[in-house]
GROMACS .gro file of C-alpha atoms in nm:
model
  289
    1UNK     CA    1   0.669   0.866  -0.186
    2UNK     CA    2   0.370   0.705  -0.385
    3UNK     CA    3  -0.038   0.720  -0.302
    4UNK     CA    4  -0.168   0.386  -0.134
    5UNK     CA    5  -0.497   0.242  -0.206
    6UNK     CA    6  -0.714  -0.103  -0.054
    7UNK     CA    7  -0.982  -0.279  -0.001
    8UNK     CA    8  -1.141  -0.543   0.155
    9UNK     CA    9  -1.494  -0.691   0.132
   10UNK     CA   10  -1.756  -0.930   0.354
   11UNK     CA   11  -1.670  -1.214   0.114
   12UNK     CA   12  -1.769  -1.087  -0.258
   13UNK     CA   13  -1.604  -0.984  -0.521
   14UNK     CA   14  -1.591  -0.585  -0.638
   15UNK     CA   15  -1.392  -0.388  -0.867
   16UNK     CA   16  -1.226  -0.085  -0.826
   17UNK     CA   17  -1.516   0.073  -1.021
   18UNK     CA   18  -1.777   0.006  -0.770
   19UNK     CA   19  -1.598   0.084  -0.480
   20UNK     CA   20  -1.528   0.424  -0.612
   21UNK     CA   21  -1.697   0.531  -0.863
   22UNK     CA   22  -1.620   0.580  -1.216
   23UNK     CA   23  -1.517   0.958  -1.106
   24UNK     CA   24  -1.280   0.872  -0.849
   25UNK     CA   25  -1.134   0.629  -1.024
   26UNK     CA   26  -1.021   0.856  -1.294
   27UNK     CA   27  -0.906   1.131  -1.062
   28UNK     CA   28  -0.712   0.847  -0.884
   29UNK     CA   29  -0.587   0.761  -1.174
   30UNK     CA   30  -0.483   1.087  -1.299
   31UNK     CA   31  -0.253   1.135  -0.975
   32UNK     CA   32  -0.009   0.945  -1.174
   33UNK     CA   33   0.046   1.262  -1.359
   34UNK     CA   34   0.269   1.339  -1.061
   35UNK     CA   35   0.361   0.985  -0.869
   36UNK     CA   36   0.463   0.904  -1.232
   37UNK     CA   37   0.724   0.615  -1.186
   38UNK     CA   38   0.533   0.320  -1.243
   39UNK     CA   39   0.203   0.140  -1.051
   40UNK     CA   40   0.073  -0.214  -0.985
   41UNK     CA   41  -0.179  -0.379  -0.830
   42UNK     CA   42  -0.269  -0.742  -0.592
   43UNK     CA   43  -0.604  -0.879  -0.656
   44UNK     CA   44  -0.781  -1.134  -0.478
   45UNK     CA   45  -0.912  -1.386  -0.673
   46UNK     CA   46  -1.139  -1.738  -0.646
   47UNK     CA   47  -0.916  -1.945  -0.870
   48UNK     CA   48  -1.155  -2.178  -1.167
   49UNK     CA   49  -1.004  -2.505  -1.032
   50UNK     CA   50  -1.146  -2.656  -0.734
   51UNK     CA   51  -0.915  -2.571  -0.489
   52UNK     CA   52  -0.667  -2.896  -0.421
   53UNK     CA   53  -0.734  -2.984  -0.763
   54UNK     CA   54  -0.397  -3.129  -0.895
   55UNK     CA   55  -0.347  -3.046  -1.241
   56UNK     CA   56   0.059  -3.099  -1.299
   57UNK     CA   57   0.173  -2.858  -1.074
   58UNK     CA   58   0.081  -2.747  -0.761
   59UNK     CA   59  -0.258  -2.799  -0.628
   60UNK     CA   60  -0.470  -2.564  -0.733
   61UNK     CA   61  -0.516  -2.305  -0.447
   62UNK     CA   62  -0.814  -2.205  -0.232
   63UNK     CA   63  -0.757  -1.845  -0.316
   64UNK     CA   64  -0.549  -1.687  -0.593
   65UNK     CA   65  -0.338  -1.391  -0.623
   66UNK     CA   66  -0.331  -1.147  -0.946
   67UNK     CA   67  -0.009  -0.924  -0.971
   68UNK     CA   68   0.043  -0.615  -1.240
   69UNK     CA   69   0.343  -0.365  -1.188
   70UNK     CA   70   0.479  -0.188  -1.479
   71UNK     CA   71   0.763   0.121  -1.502
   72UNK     CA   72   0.501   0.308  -1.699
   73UNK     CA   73   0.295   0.537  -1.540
   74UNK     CA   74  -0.080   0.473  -1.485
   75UNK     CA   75  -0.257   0.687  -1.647
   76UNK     CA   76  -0.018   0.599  -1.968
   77UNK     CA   77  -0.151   0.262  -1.912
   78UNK     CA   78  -0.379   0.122  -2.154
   79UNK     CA   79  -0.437  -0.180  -1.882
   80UNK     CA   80  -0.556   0.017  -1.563
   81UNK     CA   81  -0.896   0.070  -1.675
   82UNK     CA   82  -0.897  -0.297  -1.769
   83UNK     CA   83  -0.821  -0.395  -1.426
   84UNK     CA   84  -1.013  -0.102  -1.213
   85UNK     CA   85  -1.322  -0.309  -1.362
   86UNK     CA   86  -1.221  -0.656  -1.289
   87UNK     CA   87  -1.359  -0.763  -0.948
   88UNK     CA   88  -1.200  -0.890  -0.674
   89UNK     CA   89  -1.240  -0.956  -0.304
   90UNK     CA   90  -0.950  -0.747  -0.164
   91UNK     CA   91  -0.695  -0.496  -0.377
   92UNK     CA   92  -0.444  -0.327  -0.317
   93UNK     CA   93  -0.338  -0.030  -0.552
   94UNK     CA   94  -0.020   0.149  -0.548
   95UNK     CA   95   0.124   0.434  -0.725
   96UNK     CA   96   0.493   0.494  -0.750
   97UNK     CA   97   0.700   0.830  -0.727
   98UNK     CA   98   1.073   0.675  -0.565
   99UNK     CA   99   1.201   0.799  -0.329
  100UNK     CA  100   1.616   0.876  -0.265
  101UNK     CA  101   1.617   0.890  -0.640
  102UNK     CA  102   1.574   0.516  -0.601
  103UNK     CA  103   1.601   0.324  -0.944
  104UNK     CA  104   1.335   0.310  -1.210
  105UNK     CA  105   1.322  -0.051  -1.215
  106UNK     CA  106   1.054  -0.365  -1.199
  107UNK     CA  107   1.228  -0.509  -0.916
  108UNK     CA  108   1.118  -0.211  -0.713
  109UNK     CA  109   0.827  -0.141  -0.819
  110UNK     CA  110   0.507  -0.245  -0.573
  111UNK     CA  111   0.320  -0.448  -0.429
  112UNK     CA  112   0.588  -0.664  -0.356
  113UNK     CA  113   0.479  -1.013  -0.290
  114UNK     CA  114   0.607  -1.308  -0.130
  115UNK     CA  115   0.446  -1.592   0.139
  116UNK     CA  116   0.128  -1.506  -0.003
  117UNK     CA  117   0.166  -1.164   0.124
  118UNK     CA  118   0.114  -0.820  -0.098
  119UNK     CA  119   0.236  -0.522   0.024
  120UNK     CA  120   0.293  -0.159  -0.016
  121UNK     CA  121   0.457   0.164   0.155
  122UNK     CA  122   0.448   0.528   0.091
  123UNK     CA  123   0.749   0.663   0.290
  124UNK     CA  124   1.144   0.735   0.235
  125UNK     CA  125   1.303   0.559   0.490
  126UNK     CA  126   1.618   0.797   0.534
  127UNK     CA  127   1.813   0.953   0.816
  128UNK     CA  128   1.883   1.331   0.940
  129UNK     CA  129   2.117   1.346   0.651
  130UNK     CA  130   1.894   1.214   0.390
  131UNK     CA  131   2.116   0.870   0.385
  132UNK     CA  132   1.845   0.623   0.240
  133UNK     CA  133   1.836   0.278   0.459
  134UNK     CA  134   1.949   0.085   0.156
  135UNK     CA  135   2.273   0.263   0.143
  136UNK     CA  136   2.331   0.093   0.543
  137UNK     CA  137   2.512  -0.203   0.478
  138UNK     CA  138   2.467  -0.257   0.931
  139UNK     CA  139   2.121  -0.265   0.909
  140UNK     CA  140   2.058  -0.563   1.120
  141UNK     CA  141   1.801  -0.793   0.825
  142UNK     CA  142   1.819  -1.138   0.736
  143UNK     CA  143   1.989  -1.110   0.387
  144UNK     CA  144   1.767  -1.406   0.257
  145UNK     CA  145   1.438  -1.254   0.375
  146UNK     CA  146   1.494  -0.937   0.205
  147UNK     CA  147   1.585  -1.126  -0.123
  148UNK     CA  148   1.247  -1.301  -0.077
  149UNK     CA  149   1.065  -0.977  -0.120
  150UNK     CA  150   1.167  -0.938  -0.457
  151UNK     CA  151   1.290  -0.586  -0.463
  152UNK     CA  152   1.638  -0.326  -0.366
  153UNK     CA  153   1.438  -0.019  -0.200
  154UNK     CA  154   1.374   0.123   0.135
  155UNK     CA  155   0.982  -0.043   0.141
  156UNK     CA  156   1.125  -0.382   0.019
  157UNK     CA  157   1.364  -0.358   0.345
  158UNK     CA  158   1.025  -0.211   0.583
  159UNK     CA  159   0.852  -0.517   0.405
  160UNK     CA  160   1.152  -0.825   0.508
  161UNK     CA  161   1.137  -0.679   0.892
  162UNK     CA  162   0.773  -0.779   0.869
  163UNK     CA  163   0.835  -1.117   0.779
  164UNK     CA  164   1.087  -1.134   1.052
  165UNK     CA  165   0.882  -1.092   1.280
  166UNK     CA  166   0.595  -1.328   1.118
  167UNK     CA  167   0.840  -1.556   1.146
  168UNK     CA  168   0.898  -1.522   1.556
  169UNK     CA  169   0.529  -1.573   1.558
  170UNK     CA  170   0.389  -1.267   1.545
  171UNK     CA  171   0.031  -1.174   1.417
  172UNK     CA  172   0.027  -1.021   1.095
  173UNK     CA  173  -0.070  -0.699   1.231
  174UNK     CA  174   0.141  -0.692   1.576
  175UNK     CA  175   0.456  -0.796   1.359
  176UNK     CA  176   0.346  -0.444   1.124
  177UNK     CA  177   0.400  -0.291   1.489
  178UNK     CA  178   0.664  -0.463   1.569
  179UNK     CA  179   0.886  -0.340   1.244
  180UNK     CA  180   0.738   0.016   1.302
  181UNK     CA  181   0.867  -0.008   1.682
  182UNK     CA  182   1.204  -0.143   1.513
  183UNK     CA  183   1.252   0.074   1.234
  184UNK     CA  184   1.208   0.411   1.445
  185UNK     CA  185   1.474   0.368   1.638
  186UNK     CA  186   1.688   0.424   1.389
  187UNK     CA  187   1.483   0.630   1.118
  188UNK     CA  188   1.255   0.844   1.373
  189UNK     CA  189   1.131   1.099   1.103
  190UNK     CA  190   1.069   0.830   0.846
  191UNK     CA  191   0.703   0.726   0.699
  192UNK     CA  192   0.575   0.425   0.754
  193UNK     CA  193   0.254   0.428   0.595
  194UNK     CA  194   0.126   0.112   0.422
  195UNK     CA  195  -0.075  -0.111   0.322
  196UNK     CA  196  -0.074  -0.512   0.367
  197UNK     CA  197  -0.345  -0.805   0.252
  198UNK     CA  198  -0.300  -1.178   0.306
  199UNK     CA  199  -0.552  -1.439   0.169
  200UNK     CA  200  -0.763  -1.317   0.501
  201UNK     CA  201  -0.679  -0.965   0.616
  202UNK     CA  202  -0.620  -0.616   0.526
  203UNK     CA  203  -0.433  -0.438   0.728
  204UNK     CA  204  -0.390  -0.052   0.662
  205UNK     CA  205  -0.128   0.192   0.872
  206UNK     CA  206  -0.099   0.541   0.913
  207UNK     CA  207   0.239   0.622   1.097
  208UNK     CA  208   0.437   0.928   0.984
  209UNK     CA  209   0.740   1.060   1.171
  210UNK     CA  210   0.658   1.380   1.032
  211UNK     CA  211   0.289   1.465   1.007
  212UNK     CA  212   0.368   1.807   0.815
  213UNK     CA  213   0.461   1.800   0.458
  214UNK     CA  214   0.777   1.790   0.382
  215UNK     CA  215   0.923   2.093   0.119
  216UNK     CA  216   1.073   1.851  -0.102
  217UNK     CA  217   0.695   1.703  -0.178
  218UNK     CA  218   0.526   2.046  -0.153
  219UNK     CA  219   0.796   2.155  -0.444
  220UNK     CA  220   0.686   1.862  -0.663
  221UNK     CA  221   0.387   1.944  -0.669
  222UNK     CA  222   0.445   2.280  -0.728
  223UNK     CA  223   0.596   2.193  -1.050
  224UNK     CA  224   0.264   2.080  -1.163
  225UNK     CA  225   0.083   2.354  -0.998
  226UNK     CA  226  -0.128   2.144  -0.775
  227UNK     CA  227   0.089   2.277  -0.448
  228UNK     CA  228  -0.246   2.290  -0.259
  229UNK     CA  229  -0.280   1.938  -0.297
  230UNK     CA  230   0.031   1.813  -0.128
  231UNK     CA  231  -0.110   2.056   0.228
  232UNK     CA  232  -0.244   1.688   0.357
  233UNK     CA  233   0.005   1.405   0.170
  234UNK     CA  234   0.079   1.207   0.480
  235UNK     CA  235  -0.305   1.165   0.560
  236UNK     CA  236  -0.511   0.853   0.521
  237UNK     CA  237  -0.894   0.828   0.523
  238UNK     CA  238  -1.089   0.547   0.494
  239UNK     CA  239  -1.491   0.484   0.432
  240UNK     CA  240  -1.713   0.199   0.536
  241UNK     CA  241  -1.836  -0.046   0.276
  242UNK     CA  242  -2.249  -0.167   0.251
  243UNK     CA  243  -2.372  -0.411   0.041
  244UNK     CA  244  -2.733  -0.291  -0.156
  245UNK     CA  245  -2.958  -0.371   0.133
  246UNK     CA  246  -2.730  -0.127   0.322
  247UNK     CA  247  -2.568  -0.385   0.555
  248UNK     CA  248  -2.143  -0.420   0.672
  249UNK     CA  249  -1.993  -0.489   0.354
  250UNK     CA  250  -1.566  -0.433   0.401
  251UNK     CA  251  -1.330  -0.112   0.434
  252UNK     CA  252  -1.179   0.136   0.150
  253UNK     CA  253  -0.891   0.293   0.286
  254UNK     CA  254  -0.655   0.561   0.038
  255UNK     CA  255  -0.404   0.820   0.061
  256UNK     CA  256  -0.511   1.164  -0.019
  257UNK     CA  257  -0.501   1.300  -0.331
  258UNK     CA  258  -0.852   1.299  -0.505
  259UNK     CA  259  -1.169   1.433  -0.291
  260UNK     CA  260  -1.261   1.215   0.025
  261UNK     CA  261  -1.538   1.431   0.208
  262UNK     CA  262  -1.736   1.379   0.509
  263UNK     CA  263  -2.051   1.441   0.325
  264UNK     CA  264  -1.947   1.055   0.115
  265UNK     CA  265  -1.843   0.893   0.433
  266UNK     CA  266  -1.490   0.955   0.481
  267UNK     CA  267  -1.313   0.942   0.783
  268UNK     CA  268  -0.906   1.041   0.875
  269UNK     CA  269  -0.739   0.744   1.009
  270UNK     CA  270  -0.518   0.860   1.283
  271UNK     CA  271  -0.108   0.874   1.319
  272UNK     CA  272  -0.017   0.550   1.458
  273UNK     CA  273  -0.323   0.390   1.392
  274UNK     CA  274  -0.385   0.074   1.247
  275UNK     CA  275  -0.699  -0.085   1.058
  276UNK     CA  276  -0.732  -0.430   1.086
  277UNK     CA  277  -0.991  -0.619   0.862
  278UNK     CA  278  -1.128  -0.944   0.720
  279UNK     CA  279  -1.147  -1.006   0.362
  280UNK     CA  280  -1.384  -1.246   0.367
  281UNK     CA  281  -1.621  -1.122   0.632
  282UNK     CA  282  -1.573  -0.748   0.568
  283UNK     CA  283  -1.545  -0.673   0.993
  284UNK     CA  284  -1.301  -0.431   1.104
  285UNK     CA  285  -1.113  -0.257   1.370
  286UNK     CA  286  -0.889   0.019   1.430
  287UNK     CA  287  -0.583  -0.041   1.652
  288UNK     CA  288  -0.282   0.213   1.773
  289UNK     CA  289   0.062   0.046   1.758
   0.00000   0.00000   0.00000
């Protein structure tokens, strides 16, 4: 149950800062008030080295990867604002409120990364009788995939079907529908929504079971009187980038949470919908799965 934000841009570098706004970025920010159990961040980054440039270690790498996560919340987090400045060429954001009463720990706290692969889920992957998918011991995963995500929880679980499939073959974003597809035929109701970048793509999905709130969320809220605010949880909106001469320039795409009007270019991305983008061109597309 967390709020999902990412990026991806035509090849250049930008911080959280300018894709936002200053404003945004503190209202973002101050979500965390509520979605309170830790955040992190995967950053995009054109390593120093030349890539293939062997130094000791591996060769130096053609693009890099920058991970935070942290138990504390963000907006108790004297290193967010440090980071919502540094620029990258594709982010993903991620703020945490677990779900199942899920453990408070690092291991399962997102993006999760693995294969040079970040990713990140809002959902609670549970059945009718609120039995969270870790607690099924049946579940048909590879035991060694889902230890290569890193974490215990329901979204570290979402994220090893994924790999499965990448590993038939799949397409990064046809093996996203292919776990959807898979997962719902046991957890029908469940969220699915998520976020997932590679060293090329962004991929961004929108695919509740349940499109209305549910009262468990809408009572959270409550408790810190911003009820109102919890009317459109399970929606995702994303806005165009442009660069200064006004030209294609990537894809923002967030949960709800802080203002996203029409009137600054925001758009709802659909239930079951897909967007499918380039992080180093900035071109994008919206699929259904």
């Amino acid at each position: 149950m967390c709020r999902l934000l990412g990026y991806a841009t035509a090849g250049f570098n930008l911080s959280l800062n300018a894709i936002l706004g200053t404003e945004d970025v503190v209202e973002y920010r101050e979500m965390s008030e509520i979605h309170n159990d830790g955040w992190g961040c995967s950053m995009l980054y054109e390593p120093v080295e030349t890539p293939g440039t062997q130094d000791g270690g591996a060769p130096a790498p053609e693009t890099g990867t920058k991970l935070y996560k942290t138990t504390v919340a963000a907006r108790l987090d004297p290193v967010f604002p440090e980071l919502a400045s540094e620029p990258a060429r594709g982010a993903l954001w991620h703020l945490r409120l677990a779900s199942s009463n899920l453990p408070l720990i690092l291991e399962n706290q997102q993006p999760f990364f693995t294969n040079g692969l970040s990713f990140i889920h809002n959902g609670d992957i549970s059945d009718s009788h609120g039995r969270n998918i870790v607690t099924n011991d049946q579940y048909p995963v590879s035991n060694s995939v889902f230890l290569s995500t890193g974490g215990r929880s329901d979204s570290a679980i979402f994220f090893a079907v994924i790999l499965e499939y990448l590993g038939f073959g799949y397409e990064l974003d046809e093996a996203l529908a292919q776990a959807v597809r898979e997962l719902r035929q046991a957890y029908p109701r469940s969220s699915y929504n998520c976020m997932i970048q590679s060293q090329d793509q962004f991929i961004a999905l929108n695919a509740a079971g349940r499109e209305r709130t549910s009262s468990r969320i809408v009572e959270i809220y409550d408790e810190y009187g911003q009820g109102a605010k919890a009317l459109d949880y399970r929606v995702m909106r994303y806005r165009a980038l442009t660069d200064e001469d006004g030209a294609p320039a990537g894809i923002v795409v967030a949960s709800s949470g802080f203002e996203q009007t029409e009137a600054d270019g925001w758009a709802e991305l659909g239930n079951d919908q897909m967007i499918v983008a380039s992080n180093r061109t900035g071109e994008w597309s919206i699929r259904s799965i």
